Short mmCIF file of C-alpha atoms and ligand atoms in Angstrom, two decimals:
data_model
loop_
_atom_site.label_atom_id
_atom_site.label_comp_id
_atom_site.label_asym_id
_atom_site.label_seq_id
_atom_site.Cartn_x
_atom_site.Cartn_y
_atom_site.Cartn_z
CA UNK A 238 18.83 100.41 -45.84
CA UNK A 239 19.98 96.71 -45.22
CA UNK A 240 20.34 95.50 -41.49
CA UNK A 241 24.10 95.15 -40.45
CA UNK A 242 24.43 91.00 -40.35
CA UNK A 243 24.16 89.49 -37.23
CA UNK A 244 25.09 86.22 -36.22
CA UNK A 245 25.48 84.10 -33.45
CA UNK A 246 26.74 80.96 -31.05
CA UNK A 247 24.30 78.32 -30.23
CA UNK A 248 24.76 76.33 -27.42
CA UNK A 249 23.70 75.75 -23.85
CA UNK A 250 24.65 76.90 -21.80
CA UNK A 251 26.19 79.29 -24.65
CA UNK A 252 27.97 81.82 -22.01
CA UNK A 253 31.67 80.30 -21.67
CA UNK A 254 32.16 80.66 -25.49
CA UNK A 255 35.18 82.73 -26.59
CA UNK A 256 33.48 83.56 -30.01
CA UNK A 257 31.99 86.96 -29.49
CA UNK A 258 35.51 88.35 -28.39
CA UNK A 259 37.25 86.92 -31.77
CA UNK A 260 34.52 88.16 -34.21
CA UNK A 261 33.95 91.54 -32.48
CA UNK A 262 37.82 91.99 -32.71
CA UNK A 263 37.66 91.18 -36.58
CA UNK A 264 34.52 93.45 -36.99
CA UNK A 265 36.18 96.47 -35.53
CA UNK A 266 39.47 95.61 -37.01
CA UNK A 267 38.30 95.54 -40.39
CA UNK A 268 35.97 98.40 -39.78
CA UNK A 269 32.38 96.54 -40.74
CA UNK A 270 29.68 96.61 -39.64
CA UNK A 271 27.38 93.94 -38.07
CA UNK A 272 27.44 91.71 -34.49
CA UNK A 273 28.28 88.62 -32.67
CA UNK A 274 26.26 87.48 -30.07
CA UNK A 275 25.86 84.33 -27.79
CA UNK A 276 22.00 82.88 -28.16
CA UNK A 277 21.57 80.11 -25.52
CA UNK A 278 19.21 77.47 -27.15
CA UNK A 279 17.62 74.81 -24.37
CA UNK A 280 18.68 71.23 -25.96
CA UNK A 281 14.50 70.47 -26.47
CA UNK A 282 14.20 73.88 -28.54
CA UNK A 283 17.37 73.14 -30.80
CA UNK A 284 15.54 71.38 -33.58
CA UNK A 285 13.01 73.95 -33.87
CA UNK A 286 15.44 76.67 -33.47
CA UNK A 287 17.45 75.33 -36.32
CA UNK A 288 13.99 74.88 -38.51
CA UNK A 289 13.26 78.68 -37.97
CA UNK A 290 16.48 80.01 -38.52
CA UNK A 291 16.76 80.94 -42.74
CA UNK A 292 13.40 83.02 -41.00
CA UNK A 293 15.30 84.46 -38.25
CA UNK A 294 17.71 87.23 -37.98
CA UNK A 295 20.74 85.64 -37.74
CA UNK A 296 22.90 85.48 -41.51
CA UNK A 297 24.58 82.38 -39.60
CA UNK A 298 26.01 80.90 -36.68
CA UNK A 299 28.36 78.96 -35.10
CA UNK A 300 27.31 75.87 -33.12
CA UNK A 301 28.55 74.15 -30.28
CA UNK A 302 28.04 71.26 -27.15
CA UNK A 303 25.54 70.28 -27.26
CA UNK A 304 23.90 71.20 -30.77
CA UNK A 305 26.10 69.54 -32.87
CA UNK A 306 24.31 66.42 -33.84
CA UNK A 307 21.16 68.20 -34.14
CA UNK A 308 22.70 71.17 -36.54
CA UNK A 309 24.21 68.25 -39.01
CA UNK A 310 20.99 67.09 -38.87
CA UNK A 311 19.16 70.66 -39.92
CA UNK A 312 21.94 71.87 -42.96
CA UNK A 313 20.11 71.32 -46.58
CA UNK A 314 24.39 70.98 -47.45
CA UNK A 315 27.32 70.35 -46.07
CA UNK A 316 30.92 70.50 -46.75
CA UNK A 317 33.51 67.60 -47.56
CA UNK A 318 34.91 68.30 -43.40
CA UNK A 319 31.11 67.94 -41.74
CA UNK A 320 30.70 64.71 -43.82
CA UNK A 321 33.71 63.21 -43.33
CA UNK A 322 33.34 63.99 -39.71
CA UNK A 323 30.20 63.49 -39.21
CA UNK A 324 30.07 67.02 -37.18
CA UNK A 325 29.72 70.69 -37.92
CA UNK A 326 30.30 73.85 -36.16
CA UNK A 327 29.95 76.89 -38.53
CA UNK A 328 26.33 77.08 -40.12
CA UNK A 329 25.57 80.10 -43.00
CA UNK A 330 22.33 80.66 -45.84
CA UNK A 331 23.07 80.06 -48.99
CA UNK A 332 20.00 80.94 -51.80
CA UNK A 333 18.23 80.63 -48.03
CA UNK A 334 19.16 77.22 -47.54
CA UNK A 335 21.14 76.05 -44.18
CA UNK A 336 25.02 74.79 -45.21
CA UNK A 337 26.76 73.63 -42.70
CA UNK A 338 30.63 73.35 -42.45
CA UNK A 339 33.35 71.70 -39.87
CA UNK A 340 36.19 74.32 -39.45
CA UNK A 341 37.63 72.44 -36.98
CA UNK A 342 40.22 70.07 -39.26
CA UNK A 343 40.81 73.37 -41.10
CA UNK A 344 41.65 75.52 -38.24
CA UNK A 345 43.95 72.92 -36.78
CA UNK A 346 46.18 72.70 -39.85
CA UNK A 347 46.32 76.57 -40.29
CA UNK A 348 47.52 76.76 -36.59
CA UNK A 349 50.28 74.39 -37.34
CA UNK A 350 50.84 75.43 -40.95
CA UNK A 351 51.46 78.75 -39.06
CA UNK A 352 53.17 78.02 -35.78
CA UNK A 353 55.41 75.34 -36.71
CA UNK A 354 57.30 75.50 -40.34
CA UNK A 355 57.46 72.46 -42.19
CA UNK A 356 55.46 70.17 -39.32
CA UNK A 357 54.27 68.09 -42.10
CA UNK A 358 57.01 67.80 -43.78
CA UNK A 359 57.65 64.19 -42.85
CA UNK A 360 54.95 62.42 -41.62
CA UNK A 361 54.36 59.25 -40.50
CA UNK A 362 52.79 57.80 -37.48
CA UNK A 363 50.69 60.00 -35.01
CA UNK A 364 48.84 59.63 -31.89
CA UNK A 365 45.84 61.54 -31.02
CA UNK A 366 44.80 61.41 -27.55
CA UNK A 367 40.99 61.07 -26.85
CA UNK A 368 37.81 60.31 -29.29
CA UNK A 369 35.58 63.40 -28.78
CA UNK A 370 34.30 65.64 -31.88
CA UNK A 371 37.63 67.25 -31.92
CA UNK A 372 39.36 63.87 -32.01
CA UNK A 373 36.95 63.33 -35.65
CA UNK A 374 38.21 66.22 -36.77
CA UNK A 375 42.04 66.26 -36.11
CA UNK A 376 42.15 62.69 -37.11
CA UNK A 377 40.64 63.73 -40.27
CA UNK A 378 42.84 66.49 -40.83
CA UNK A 379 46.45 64.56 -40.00
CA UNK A 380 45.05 61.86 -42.43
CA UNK A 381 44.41 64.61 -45.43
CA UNK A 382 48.52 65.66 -44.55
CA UNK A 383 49.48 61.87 -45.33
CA UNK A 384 50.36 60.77 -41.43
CA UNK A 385 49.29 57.18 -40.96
CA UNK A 386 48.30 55.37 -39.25
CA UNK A 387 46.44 57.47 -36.14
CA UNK A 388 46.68 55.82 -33.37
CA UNK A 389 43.51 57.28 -31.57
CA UNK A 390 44.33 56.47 -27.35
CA UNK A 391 40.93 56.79 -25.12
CA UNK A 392 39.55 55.66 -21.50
CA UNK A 393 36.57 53.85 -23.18
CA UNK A 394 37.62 51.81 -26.14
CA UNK A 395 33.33 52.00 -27.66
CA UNK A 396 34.58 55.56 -29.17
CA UNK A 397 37.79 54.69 -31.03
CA UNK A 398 36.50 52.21 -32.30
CA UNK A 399 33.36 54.20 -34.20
CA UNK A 400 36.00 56.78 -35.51
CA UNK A 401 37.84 53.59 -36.93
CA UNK A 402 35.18 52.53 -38.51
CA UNK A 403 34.65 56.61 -40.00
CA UNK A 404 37.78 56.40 -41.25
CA UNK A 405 39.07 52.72 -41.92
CA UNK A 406 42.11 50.71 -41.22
CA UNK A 407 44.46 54.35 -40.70
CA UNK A 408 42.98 55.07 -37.73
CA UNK A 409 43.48 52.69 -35.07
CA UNK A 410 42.18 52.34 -31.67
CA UNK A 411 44.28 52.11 -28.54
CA UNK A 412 44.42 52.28 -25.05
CA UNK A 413 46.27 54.41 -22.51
CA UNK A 414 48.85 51.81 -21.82
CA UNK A 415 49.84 51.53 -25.29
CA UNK A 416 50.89 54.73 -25.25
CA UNK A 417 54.36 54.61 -24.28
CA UNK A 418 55.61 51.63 -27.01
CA UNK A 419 53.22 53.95 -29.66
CA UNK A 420 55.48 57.45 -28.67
CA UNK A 421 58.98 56.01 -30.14
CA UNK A 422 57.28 55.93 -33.90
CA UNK A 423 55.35 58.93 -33.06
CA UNK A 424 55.89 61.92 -35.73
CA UNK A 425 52.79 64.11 -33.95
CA UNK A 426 51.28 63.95 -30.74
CA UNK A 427 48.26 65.68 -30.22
CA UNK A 428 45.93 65.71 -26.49
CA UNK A 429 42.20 66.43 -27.88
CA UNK A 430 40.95 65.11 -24.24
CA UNK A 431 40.02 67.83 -21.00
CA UNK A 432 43.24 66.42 -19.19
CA UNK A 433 45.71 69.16 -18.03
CA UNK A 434 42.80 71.56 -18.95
CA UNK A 435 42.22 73.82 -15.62
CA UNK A 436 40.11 72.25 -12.98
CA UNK A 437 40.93 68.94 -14.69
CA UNK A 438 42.99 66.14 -13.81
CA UNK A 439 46.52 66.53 -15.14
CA UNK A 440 47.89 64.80 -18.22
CA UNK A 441 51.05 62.60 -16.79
CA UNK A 442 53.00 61.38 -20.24
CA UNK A 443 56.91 60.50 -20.29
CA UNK A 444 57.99 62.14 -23.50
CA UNK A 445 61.18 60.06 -23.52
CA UNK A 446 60.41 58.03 -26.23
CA UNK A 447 59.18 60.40 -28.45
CA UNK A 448 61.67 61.01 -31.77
CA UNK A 449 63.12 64.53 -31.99
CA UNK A 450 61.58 64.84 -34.83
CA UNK A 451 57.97 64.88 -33.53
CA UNK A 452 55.46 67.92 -32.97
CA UNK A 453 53.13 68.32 -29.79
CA UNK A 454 50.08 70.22 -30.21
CA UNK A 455 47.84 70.47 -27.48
CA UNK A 456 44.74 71.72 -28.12
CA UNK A 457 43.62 72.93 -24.49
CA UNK A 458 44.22 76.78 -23.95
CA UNK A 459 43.26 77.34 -20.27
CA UNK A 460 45.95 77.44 -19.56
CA UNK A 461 47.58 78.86 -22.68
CA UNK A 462 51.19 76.59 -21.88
CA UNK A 463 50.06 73.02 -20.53
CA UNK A 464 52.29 70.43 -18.66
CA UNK A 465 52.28 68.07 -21.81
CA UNK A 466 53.60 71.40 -23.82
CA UNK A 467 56.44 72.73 -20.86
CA UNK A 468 57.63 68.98 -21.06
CA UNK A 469 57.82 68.76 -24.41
CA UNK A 470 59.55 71.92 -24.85
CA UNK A 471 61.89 70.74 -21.96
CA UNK A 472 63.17 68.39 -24.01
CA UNK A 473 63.53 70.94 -27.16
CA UNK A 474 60.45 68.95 -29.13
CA UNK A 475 58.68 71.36 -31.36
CA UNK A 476 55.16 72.21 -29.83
CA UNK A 477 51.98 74.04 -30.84
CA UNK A 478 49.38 75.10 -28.48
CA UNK A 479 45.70 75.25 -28.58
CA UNK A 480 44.91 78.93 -29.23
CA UNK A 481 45.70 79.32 -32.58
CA UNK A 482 43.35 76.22 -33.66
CA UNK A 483 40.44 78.35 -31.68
CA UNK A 484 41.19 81.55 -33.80
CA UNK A 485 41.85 80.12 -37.07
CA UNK A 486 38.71 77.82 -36.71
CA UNK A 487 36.79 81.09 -36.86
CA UNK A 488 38.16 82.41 -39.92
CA UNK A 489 35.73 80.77 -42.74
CA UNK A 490 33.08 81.74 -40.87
CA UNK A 491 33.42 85.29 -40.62
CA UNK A 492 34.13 85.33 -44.19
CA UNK A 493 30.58 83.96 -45.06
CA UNK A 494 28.68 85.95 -42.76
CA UNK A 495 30.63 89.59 -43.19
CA UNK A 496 32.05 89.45 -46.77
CA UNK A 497 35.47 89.86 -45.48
CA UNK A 498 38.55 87.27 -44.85
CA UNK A 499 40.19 88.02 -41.41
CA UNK A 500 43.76 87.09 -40.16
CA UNK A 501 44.77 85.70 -37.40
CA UNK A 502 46.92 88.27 -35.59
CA UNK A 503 49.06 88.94 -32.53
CA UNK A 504 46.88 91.68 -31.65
CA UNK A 505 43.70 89.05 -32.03
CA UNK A 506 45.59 86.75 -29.99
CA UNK A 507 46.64 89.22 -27.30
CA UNK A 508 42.86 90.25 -27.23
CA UNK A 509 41.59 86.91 -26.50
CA UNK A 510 44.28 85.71 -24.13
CA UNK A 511 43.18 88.50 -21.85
CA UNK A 512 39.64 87.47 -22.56
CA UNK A 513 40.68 84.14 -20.96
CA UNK A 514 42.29 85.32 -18.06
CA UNK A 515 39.93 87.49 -17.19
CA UNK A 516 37.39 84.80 -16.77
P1 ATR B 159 35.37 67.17 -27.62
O1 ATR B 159 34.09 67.14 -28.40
O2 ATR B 159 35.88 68.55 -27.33
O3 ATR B 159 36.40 66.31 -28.22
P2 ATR B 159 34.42 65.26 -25.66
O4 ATR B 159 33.60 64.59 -26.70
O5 ATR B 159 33.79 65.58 -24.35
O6 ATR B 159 35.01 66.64 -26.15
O7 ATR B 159 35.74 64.39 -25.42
C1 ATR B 159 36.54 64.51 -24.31
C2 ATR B 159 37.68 63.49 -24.37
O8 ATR B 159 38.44 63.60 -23.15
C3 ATR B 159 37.20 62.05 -24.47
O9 ATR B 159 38.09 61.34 -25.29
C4 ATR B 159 37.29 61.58 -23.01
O10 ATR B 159 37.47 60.18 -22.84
P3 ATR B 159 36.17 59.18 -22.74
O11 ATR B 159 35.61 59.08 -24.13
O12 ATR B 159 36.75 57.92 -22.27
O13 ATR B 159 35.23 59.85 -21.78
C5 ATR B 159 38.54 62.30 -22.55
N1 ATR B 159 38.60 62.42 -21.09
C6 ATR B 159 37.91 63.26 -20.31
N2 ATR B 159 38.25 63.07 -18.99
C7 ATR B 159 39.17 62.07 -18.97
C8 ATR B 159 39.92 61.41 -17.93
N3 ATR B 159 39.77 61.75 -16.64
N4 ATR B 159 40.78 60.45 -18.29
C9 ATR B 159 40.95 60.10 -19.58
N5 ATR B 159 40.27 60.69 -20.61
C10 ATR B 159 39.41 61.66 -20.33
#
């Protein structure tokens, strides 16, 4: 008899992912078997852990802070989002080789593909607030649905600057006070940084300027409706928030290490928004 397939989230600490509660809802949705777990890797042990793992008993994984440097490093492969990123987060054996992919870019265009009918309909101009890995990857993506240029807005100019240079001349650095002469081209406006996130500082923008024709995504989801999103909504802007990106993010994954495709569901969503409040 073949083991059910098992796989994981590496991180450390690895406890405040969501991930187990998303893939355990798919596996008893879908009725397969096989299980999710966290597995806590000490930053010293990742390389090692990563070396092992076509050995281990793990059919994949997902990875996140602060592994994600070192996993790019490990895959024999990756796909066309981890190198054009630079980043991965989903990890699976193929012929019992390590291939790595970045969902991220993916799962943020399925959220809005989803969410908010013909969001790219138009593009032009966007602004993406912060540089992080989930700046990379959302730059990435709004650049693959023809919006240029990205104006990419963060406290310390070093970062913007290196994701200019991933991407060229359509993504273009600025700085916080920029931001209000950037938001009257804006088509998109999307907060990748912790601000408004709970226990964080809040994120103070005046929408004003923004077209009516622009989308806000935000892609913090604790808590679920952010201040950026009530005041965009206030003044009847369309808006996305950042659950959806979470869930649909997970999707390829699953697929690779269970054999099925999931979908992203109200019921999945309901299951993970209590996950969240409850702690
Ligand atoms: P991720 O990988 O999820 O994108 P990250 O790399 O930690 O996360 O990035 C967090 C982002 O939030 C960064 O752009 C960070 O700005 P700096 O690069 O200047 O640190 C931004 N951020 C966090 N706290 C902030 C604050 N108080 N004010 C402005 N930006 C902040």
């Amino acid at each position: 008899m073949t083991e059910a397939p098992l796989a994981c989230v590496v991180g450390w600490p690895a406890k405040h992912s969501r991930s187990p509660v998303i893939h355990r809802f798919w596996l008893k949705d879908l009725g397969l078997a096989g299980d999710y777990v966290l597995q806590p890797v000490e930053p010293d042990r990742a390389a090692a852990f990563f070396a092992g793992f076509a050995g281990g008993r793990y059919v994949g994984c997902n990875v996140t802070v602060p592994h994600k440097e070192v996993a790019f490093a490990a895959v024999a492969k990756r796909d066309a989002a981890a190198e054009a990123t630079g980043a991965l987060n989903t990890i699976w054996l193929e012929d019992g080789r390590l291939t790595g992919a970045n969902t991220d870019p993916a799962g943020f265009l399925a959220n809005l593909d989803e969410t908010v009918p013909a969001w790219d309909a138009d593009p032009g101009p966007a602004i993406v607030l912060g540089a992080g890995g989930a700046a990379r990857a959302i730059v990435w993506a709004l650049l693959s649905r023809r919006f240029a240029p990205v104006h990419v807005v963060n406290r310390t100019p070093q970062r913007p600057k290196a994701l200019a240079r991933l991407f060229g001349d359509k993504a273009m650095p600025a700085a916080w006070a920029d931001v209000p002469r950037l938001l009257g081209q804006a088509r998109m406006l999307v907060n990748t940084t912790t601000l408004g996130m709970a226990g964080q500082p809040p994120l103070k923008i005046d929408l004003t300027p923004l077209p009516e024709n622009a989308v806000v995504n935000d892609i913090v989801y604790v808590p679920m409706e952010t201040e950026l999103l009530a005041s965009a909504a206030g003044r009847g802007l369309r808006t996305a928030g950042g659950l959806g990106m979470l869930l649909h993010q997970a999707v390829p994954g699953f697929e690779r290490w269970f054999g099925k495709r999931p979908t992203v569901t109200p019921a999945l969503r309901a299951a993970v928004t209590r996950a969240i409040e409850e702690g």
